[in-house]
mmCIF file of N, CA and C in Angstrom:
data_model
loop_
_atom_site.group_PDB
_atom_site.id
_atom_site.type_symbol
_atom_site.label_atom_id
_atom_site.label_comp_id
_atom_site.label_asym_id
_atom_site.label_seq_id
_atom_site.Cartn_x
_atom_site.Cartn_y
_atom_site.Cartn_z
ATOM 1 N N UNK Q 1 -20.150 -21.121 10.280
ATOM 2 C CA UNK Q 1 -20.173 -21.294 8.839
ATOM 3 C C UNK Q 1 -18.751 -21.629 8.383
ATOM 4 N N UNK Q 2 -18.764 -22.280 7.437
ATOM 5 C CA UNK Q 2 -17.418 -22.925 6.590
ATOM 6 C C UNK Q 2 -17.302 -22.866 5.513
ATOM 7 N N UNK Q 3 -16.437 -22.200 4.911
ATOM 8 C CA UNK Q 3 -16.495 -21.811 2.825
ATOM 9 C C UNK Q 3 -14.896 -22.580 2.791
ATOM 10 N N UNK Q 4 -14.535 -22.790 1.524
ATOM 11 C CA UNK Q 4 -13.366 -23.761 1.352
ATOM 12 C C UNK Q 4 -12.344 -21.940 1.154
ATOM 13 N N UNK Q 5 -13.130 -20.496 0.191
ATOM 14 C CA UNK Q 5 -12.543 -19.817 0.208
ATOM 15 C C UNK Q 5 -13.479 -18.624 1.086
ATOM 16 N N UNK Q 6 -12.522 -17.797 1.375
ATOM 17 C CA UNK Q 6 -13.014 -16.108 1.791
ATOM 18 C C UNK Q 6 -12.445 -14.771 1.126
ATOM 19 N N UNK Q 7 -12.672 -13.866 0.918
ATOM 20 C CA UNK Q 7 -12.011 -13.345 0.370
ATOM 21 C C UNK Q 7 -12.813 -11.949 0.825
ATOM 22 N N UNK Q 8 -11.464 -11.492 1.672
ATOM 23 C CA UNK Q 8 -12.407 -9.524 2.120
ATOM 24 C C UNK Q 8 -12.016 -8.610 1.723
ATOM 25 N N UNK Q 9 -12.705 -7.956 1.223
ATOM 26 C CA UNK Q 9 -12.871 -6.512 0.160
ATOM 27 C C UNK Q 9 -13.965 -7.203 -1.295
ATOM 28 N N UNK Q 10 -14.513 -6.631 -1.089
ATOM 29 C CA UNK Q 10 -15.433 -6.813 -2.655
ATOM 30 C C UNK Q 10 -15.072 -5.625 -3.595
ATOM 31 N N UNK Q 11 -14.206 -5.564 -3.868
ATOM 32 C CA UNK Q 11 -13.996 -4.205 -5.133
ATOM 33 C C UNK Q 11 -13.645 -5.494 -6.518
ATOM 34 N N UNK Q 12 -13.114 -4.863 -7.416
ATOM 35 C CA UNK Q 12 -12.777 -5.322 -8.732
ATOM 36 C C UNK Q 12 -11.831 -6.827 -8.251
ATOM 37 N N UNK Q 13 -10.129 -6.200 -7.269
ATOM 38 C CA UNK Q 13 -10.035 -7.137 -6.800
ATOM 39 C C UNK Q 13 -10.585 -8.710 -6.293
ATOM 40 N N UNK Q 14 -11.296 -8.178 -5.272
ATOM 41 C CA UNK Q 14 -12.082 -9.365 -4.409
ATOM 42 C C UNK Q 14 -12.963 -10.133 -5.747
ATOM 43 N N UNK Q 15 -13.933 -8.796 -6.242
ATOM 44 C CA UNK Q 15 -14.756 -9.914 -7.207
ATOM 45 C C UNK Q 15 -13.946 -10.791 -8.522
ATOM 46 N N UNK Q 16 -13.090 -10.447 -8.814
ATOM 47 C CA UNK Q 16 -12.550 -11.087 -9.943
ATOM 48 C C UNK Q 16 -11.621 -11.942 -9.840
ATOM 49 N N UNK Q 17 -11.257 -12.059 -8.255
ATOM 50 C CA UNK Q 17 -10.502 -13.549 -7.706
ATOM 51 C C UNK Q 17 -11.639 -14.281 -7.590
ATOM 52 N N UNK Q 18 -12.595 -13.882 -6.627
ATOM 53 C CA UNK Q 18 -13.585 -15.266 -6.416
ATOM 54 C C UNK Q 18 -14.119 -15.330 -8.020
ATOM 55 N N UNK Q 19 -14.496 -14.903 -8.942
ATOM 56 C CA UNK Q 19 -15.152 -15.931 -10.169
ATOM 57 C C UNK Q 19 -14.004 -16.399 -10.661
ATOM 58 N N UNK Q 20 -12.487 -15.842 -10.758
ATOM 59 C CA UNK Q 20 -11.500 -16.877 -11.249
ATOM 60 C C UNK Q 20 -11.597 -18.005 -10.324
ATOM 61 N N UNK Q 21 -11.620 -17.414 -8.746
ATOM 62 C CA UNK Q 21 -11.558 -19.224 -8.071
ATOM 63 C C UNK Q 21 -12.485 -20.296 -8.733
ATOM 64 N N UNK Q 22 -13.885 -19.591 -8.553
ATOM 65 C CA UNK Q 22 -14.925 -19.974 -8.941
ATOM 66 C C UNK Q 22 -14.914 -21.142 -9.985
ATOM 67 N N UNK Q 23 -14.654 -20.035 -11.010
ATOM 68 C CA UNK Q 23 -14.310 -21.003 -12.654
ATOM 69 C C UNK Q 23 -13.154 -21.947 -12.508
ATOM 70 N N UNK Q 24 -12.553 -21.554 -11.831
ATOM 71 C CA UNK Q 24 -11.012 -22.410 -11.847
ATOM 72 C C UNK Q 24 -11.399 -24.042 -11.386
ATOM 73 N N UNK Q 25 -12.096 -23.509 -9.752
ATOM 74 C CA UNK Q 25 -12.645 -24.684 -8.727
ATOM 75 C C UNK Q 25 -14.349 -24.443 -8.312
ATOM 76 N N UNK Q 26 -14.760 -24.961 -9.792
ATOM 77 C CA UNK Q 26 -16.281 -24.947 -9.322
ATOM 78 C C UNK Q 26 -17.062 -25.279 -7.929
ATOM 79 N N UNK Q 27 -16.425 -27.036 -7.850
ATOM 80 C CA UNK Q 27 -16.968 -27.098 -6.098
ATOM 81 C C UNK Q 27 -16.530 -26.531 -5.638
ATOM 82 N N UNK Q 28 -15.928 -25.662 -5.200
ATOM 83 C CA UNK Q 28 -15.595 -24.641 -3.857
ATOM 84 C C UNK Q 28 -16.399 -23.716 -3.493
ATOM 85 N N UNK Q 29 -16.385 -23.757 -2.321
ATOM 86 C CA UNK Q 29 -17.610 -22.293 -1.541
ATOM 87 C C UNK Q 29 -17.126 -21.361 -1.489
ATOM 88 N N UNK Q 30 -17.312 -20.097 -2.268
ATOM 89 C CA UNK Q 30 -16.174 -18.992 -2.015
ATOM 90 C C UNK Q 30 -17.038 -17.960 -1.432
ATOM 91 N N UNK Q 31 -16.877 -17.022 -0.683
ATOM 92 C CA UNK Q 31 -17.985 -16.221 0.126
ATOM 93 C C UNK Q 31 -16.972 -14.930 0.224
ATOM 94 N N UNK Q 32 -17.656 -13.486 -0.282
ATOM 95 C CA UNK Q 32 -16.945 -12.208 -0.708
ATOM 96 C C UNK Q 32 -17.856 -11.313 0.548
ATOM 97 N N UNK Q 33 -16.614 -10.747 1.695
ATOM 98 C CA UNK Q 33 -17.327 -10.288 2.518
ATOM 99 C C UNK Q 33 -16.962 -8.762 2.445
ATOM 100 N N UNK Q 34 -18.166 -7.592 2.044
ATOM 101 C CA UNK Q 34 -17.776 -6.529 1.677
ATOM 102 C C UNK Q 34 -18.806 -5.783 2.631
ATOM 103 N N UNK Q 35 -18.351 -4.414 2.983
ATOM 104 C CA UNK Q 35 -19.096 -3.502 4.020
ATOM 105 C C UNK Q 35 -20.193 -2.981 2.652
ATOM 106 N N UNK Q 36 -20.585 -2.783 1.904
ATOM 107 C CA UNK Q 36 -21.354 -2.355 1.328
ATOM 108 C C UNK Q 36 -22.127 -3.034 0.329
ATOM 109 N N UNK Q 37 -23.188 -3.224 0.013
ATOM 110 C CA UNK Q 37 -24.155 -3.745 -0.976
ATOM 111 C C UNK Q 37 -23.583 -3.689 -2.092
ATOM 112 N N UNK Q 38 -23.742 -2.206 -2.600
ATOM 113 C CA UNK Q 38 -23.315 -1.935 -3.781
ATOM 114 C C UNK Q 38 -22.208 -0.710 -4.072
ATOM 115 N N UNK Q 39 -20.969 -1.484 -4.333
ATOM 116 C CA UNK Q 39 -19.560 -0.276 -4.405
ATOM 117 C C UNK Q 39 -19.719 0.122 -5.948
ATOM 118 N N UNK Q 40 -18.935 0.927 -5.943
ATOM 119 C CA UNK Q 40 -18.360 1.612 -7.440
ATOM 120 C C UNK Q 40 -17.316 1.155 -7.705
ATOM 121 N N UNK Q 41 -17.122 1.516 -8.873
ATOM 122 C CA UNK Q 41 -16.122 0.316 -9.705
ATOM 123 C C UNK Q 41 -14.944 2.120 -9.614
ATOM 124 N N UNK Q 42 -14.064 1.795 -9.443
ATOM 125 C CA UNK Q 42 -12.729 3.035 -8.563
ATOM 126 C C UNK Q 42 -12.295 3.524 -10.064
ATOM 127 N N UNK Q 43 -12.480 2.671 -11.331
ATOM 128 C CA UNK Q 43 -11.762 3.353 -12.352
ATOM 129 C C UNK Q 43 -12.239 4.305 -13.174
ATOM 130 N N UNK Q 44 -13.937 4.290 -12.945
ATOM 131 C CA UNK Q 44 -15.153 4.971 -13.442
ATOM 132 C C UNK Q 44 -15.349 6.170 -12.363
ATOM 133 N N UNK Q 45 -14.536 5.958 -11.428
ATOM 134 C CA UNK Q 45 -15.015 7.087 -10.398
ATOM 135 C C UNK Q 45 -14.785 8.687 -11.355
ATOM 136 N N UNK Q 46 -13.852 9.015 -12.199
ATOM 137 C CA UNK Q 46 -13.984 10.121 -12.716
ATOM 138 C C UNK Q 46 -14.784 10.389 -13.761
ATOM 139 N N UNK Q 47 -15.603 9.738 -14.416
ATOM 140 C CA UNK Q 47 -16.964 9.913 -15.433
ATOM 141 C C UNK Q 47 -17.687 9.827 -14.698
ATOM 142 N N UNK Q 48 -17.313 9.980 -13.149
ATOM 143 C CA UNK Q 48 -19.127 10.519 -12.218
ATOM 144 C C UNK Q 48 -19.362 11.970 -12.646
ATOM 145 N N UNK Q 49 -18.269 13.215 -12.990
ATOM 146 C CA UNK Q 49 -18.486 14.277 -12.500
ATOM 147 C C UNK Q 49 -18.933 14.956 -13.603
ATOM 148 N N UNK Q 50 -18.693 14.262 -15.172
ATOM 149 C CA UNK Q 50 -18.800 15.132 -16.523
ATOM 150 C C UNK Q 50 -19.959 13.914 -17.611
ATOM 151 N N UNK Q 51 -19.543 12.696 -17.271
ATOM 152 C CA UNK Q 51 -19.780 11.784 -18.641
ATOM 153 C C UNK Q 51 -20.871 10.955 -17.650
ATOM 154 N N UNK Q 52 -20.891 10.060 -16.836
ATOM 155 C CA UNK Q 52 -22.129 9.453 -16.521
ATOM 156 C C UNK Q 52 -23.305 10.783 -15.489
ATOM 157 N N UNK Q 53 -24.700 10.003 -16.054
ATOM 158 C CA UNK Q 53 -25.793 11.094 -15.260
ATOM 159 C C UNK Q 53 -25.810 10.702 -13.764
ATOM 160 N N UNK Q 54 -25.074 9.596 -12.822
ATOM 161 C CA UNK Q 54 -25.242 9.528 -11.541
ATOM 162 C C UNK Q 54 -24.332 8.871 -10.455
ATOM 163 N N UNK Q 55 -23.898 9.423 -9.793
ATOM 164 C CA UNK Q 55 -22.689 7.675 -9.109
ATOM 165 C C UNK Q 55 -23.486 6.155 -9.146
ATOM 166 N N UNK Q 56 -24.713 6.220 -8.902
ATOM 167 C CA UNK Q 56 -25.473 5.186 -9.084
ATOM 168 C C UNK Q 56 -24.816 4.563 -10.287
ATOM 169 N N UNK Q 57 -25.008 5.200 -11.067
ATOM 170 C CA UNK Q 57 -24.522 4.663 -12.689
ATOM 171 C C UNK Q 57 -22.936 3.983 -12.716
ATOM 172 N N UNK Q 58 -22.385 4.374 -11.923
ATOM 173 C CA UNK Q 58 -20.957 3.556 -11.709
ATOM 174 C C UNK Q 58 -21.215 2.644 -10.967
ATOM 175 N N UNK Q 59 -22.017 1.581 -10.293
ATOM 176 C CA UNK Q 59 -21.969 0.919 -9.618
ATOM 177 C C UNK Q 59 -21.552 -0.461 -10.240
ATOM 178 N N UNK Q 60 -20.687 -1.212 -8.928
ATOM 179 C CA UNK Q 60 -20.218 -2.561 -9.571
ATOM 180 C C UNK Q 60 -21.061 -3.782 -9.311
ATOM 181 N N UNK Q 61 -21.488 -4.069 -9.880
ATOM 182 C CA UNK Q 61 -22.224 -5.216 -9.957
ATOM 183 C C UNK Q 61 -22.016 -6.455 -9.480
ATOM 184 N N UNK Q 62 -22.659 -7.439 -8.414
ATOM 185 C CA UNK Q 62 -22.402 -8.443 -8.067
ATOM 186 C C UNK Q 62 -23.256 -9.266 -8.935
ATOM 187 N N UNK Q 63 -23.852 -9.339 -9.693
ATOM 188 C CA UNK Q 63 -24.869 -10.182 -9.946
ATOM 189 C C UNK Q 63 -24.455 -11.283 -10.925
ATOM 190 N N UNK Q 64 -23.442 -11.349 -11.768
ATOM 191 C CA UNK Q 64 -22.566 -12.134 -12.247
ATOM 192 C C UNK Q 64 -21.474 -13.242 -11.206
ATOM 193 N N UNK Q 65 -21.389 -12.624 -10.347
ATOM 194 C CA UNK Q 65 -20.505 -13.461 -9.216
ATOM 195 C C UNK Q 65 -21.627 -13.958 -8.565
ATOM 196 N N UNK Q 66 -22.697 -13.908 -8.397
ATOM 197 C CA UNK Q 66 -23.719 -14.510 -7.409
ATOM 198 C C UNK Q 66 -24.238 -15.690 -8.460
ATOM 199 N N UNK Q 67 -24.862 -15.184 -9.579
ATOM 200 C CA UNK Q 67 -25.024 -16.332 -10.671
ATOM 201 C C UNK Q 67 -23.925 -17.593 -10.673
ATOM 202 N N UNK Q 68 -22.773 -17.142 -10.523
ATOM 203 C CA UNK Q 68 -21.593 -18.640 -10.618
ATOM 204 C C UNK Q 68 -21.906 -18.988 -8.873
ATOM 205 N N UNK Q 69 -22.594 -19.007 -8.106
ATOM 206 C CA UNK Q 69 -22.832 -19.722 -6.849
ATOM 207 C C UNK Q 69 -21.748 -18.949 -5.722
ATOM 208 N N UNK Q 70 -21.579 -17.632 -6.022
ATOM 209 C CA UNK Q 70 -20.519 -16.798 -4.933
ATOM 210 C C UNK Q 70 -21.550 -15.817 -3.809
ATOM 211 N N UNK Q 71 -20.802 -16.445 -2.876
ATOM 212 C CA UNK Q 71 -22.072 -15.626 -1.673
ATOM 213 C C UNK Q 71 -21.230 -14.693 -1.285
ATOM 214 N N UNK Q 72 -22.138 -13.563 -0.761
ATOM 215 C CA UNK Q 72 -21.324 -12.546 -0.568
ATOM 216 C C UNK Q 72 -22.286 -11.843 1.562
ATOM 217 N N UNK Q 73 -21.619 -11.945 1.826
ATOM 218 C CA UNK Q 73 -21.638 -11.324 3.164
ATOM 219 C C UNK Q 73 -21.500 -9.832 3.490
ATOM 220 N N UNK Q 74 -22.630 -8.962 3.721
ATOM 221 C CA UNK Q 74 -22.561 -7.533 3.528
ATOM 222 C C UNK Q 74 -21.929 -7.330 5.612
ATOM 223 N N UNK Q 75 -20.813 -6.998 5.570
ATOM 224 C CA UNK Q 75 -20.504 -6.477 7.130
ATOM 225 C C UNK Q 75 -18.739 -6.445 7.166
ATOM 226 N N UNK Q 76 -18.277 -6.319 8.263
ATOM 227 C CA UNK Q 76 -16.729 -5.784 7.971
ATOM 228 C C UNK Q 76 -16.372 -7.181 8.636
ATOM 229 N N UNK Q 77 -14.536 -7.295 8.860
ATOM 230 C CA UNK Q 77 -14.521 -8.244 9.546
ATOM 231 C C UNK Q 77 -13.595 -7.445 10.651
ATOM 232 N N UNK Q 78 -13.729 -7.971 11.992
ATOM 233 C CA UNK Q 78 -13.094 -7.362 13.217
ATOM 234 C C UNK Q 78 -11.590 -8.014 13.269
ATOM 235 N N UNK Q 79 -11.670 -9.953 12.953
ATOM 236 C CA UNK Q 79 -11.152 -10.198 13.485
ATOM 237 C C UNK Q 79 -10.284 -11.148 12.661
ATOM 238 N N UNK Q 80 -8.726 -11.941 12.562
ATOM 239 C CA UNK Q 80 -8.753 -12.508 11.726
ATOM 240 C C UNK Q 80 -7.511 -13.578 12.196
ATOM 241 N N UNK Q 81 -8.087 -14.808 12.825
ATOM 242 C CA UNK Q 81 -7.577 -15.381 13.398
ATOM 243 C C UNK Q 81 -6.751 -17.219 12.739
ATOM 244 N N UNK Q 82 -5.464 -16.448 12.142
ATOM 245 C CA UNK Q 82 -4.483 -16.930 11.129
ATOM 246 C C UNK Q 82 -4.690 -18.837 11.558
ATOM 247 N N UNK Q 83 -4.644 -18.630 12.914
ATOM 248 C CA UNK Q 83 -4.097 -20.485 13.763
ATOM 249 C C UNK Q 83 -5.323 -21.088 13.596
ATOM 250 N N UNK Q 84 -6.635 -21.031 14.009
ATOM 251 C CA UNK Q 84 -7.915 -21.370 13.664
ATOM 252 C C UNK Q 84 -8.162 -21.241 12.252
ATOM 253 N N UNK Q 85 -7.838 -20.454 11.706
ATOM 254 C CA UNK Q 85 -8.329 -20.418 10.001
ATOM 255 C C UNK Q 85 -9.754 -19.778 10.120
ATOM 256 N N UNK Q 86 -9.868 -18.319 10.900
ATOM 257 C CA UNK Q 86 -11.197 -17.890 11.123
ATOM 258 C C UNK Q 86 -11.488 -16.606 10.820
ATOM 259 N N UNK Q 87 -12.328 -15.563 10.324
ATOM 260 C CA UNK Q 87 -12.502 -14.624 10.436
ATOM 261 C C UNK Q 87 -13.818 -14.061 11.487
ATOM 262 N N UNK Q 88 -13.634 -13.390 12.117
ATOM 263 C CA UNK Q 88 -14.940 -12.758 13.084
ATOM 264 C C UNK Q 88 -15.451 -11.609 12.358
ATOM 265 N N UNK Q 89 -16.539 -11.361 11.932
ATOM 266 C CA UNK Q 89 -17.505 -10.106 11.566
ATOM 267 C C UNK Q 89 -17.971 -9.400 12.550
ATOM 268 N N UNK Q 90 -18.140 -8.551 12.294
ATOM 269 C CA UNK Q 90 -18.681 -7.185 13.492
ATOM 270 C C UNK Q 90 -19.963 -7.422 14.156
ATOM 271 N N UNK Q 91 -20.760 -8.402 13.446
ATOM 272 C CA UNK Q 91 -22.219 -8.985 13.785
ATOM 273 C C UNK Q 91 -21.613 -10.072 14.923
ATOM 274 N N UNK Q 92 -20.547 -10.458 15.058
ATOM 275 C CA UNK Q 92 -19.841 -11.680 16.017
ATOM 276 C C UNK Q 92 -19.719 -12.894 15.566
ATOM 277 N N UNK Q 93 -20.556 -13.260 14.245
ATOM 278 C CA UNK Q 93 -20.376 -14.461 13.706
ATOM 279 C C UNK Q 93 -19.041 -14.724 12.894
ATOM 280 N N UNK Q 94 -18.790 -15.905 13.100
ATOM 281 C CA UNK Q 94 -17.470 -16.386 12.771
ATOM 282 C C UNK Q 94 -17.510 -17.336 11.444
ATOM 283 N N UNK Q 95 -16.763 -17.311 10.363
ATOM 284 C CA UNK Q 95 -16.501 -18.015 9.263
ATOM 285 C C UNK Q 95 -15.095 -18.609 9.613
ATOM 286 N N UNK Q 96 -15.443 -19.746 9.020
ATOM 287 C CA UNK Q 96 -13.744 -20.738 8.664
ATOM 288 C C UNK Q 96 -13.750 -20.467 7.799
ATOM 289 N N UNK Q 97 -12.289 -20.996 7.441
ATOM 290 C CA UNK Q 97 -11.775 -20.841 5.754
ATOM 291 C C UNK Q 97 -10.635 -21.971 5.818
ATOM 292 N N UNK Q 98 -10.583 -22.714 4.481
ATOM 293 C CA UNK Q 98 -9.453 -22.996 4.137
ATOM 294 C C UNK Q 98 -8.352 -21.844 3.079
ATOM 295 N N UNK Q 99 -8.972 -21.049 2.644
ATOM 296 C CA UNK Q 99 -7.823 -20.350 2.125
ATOM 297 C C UNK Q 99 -8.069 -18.725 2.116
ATOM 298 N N UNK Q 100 -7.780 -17.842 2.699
ATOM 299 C CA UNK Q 100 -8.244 -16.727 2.807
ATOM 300 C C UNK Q 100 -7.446 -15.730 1.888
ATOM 301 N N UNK Q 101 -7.818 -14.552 1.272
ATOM 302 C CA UNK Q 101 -7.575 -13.927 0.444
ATOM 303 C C UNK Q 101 -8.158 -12.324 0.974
ATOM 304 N N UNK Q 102 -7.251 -11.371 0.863
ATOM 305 C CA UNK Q 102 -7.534 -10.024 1.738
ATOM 306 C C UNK Q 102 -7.208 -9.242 0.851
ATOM 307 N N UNK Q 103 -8.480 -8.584 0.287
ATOM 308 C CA UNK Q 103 -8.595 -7.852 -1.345
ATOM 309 C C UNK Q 103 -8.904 -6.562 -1.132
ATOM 310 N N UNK Q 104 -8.678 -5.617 0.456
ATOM 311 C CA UNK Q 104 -9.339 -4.218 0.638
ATOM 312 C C UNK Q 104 -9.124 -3.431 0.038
ATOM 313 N N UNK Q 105 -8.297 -3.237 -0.802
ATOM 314 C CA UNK Q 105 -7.945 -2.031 -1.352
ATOM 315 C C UNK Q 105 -7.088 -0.664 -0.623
ATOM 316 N N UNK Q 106 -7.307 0.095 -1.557
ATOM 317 C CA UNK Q 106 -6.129 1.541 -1.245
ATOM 318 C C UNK Q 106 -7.381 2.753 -0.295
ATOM 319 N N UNK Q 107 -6.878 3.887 0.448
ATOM 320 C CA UNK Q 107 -7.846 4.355 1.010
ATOM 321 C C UNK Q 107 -6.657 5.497 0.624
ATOM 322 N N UNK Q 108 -7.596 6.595 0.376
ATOM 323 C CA UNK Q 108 -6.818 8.312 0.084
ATOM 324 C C UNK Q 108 -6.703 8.738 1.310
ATOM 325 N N UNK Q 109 -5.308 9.465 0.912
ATOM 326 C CA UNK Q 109 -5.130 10.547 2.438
ATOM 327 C C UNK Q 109 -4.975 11.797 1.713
ATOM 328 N N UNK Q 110 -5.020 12.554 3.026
ATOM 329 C CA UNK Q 110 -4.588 14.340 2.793
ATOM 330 C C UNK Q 110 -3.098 14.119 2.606
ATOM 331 N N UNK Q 111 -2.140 14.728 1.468
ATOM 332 C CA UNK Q 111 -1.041 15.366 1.942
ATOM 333 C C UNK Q 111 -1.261 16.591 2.775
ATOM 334 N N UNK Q 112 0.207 16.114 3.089
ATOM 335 C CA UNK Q 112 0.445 17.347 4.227
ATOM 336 C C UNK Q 112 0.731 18.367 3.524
ATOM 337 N N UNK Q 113 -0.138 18.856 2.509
ATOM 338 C CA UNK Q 113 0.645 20.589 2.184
ATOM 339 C C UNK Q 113 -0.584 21.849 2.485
ATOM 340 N N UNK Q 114 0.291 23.061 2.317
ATOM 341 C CA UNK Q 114 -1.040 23.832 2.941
ATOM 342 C C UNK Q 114 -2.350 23.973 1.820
ATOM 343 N N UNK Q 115 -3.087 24.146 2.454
ATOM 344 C CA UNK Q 115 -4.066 24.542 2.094
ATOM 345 C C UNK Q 115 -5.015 23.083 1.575
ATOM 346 N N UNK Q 116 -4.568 21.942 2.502
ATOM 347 C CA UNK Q 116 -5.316 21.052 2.478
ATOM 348 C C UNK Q 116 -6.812 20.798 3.057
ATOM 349 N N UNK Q 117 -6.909 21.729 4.002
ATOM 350 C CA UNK Q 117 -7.850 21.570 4.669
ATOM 351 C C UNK Q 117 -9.246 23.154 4.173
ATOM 352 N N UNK Q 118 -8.881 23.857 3.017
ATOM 353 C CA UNK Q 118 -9.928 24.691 2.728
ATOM 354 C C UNK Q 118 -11.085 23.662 2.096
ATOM 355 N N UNK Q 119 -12.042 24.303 2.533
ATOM 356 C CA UNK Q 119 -13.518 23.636 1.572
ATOM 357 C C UNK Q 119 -13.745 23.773 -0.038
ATOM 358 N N UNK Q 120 -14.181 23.147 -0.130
ATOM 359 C CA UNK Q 120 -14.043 22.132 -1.832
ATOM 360 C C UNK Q 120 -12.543 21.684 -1.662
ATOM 361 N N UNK Q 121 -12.341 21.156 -0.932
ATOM 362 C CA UNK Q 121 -10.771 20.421 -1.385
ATOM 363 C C UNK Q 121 -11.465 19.199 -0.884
ATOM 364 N N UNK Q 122 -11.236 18.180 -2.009
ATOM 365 C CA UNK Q 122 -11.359 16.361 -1.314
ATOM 366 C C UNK Q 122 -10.559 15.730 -1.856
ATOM 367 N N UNK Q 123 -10.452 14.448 -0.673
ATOM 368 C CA UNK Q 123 -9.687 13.068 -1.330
ATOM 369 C C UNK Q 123 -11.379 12.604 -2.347
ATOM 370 N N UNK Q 124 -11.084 11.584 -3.213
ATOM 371 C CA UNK Q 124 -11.817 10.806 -4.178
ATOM 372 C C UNK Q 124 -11.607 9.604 -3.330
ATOM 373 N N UNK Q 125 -12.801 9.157 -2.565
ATOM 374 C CA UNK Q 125 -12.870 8.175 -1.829
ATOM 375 C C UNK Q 125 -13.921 7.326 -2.125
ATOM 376 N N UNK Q 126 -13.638 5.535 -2.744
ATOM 377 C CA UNK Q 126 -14.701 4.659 -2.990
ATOM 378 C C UNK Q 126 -15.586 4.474 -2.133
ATOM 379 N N UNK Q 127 -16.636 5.610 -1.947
ATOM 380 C CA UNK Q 127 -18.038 5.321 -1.261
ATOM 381 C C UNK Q 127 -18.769 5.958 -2.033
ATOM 382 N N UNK Q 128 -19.987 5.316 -1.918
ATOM 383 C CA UNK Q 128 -20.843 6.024 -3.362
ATOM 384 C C UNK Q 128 -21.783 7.613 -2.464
ATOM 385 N N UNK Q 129 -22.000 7.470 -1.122
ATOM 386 C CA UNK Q 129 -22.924 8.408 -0.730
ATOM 387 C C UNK Q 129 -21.556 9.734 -0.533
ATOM 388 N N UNK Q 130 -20.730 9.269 -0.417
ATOM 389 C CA UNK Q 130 -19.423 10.495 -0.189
ATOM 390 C C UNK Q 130 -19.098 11.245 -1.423
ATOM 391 N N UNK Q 131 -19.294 10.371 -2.483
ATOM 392 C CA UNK Q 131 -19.213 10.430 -3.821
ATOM 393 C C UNK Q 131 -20.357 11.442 -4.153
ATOM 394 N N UNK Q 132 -21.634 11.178 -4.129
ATOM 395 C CA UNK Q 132 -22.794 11.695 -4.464
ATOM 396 C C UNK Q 132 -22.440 13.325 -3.655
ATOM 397 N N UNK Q 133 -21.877 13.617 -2.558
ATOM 398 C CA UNK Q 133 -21.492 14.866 -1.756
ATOM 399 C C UNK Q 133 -20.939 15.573 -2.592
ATOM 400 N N UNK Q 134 -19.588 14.614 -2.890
ATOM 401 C CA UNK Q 134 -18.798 15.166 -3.908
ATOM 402 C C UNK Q 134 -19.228 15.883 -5.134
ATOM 403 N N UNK Q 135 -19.732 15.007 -5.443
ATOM 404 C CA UNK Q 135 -20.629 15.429 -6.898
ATOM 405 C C UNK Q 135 -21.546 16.784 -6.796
ATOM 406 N N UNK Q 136 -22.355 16.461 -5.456
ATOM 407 C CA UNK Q 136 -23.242 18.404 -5.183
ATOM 408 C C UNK Q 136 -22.657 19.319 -4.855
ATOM 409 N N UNK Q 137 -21.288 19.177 -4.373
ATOM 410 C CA UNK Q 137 -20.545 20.345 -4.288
ATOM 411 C C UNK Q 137 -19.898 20.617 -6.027
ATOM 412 N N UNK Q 138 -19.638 19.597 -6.529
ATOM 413 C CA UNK Q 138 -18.950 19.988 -7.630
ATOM 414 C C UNK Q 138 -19.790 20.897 -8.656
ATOM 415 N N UNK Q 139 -20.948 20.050 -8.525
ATOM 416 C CA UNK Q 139 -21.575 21.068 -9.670
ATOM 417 C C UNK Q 139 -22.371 22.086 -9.280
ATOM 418 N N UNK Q 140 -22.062 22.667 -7.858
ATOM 419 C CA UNK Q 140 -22.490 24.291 -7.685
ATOM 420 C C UNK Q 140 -21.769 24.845 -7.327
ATOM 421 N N UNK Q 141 -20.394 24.540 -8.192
ATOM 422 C CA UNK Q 141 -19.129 25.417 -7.949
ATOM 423 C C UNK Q 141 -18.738 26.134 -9.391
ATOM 424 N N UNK Q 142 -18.190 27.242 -9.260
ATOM 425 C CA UNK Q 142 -18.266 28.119 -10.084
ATOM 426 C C UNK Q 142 -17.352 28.231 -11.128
ATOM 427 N N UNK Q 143 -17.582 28.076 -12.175
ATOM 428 C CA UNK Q 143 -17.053 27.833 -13.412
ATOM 429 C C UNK Q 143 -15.664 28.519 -13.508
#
């Protein structure tokens, strides 16, 4: 397969370069390759726990980027081979690109201080089923 763009990470990032490419350069094939269907939008992640009824309810929406003709590829990429102009996916299939764009985002760590590792302590990490964990521990914890 051959897209003129690629662009990996689908968060706010990824999606809001490809519809600027998009709009910018209508003919262009731009293809958004993200490990998950449907992510959460990272700035709403704290109205999961008090103000929205579900993480579901934070979810970011592709369906506006698919309407402007943006394909999106649900799988990771392994491989990313700068001299060819190629990326490899974990499925083994390979995309060209003429212009690639690498939109993953930030990932939380533990500091190192004590008492990092007692239960109910978490990083806030963009996955919605880790999220939803999050959320059942939170609200059968004691006022």
């Amino acid at each position: 397969m051959k897209k003129d763009v690629v662009i990996v990470g689908g968060g706010p990032a990824g999606i809001v370069t490809a519809t600027t490419a998009k709009k910018t350069y209508p003919d262009k094939s731009i293809v958004v390759i993200r490990r998950e269907r449907e992510g959460v939008v990272p700035c709403g992640i704290p109205y999961i726990f008090h103000t929205l009824p579900t993480v579901d309810a934070n979810a970011m929406p592709i369906k506006g980027a698919e309407d402007l003709g943006i394909d999106f590829i649900f799988d990771e990429v392994d491989e990313i081979c700068t001299d060819s102009k190629m990326v490899k996916l974990s499925c083994g299939e390979f995309i060209e690109y003429e212009k690639l764009v690498i939109a993953t985002g930030s990932q939380p760590i533990f500091p190192p201080i004590k008492g990092n590792k007692l239960p109910g302590v978490f990083t806030i990490a963009k996955d919605k089923e880790y999220l939803k964990s999050v959320c059942a521990v939170a609200k059968s914890a004691k006022k």
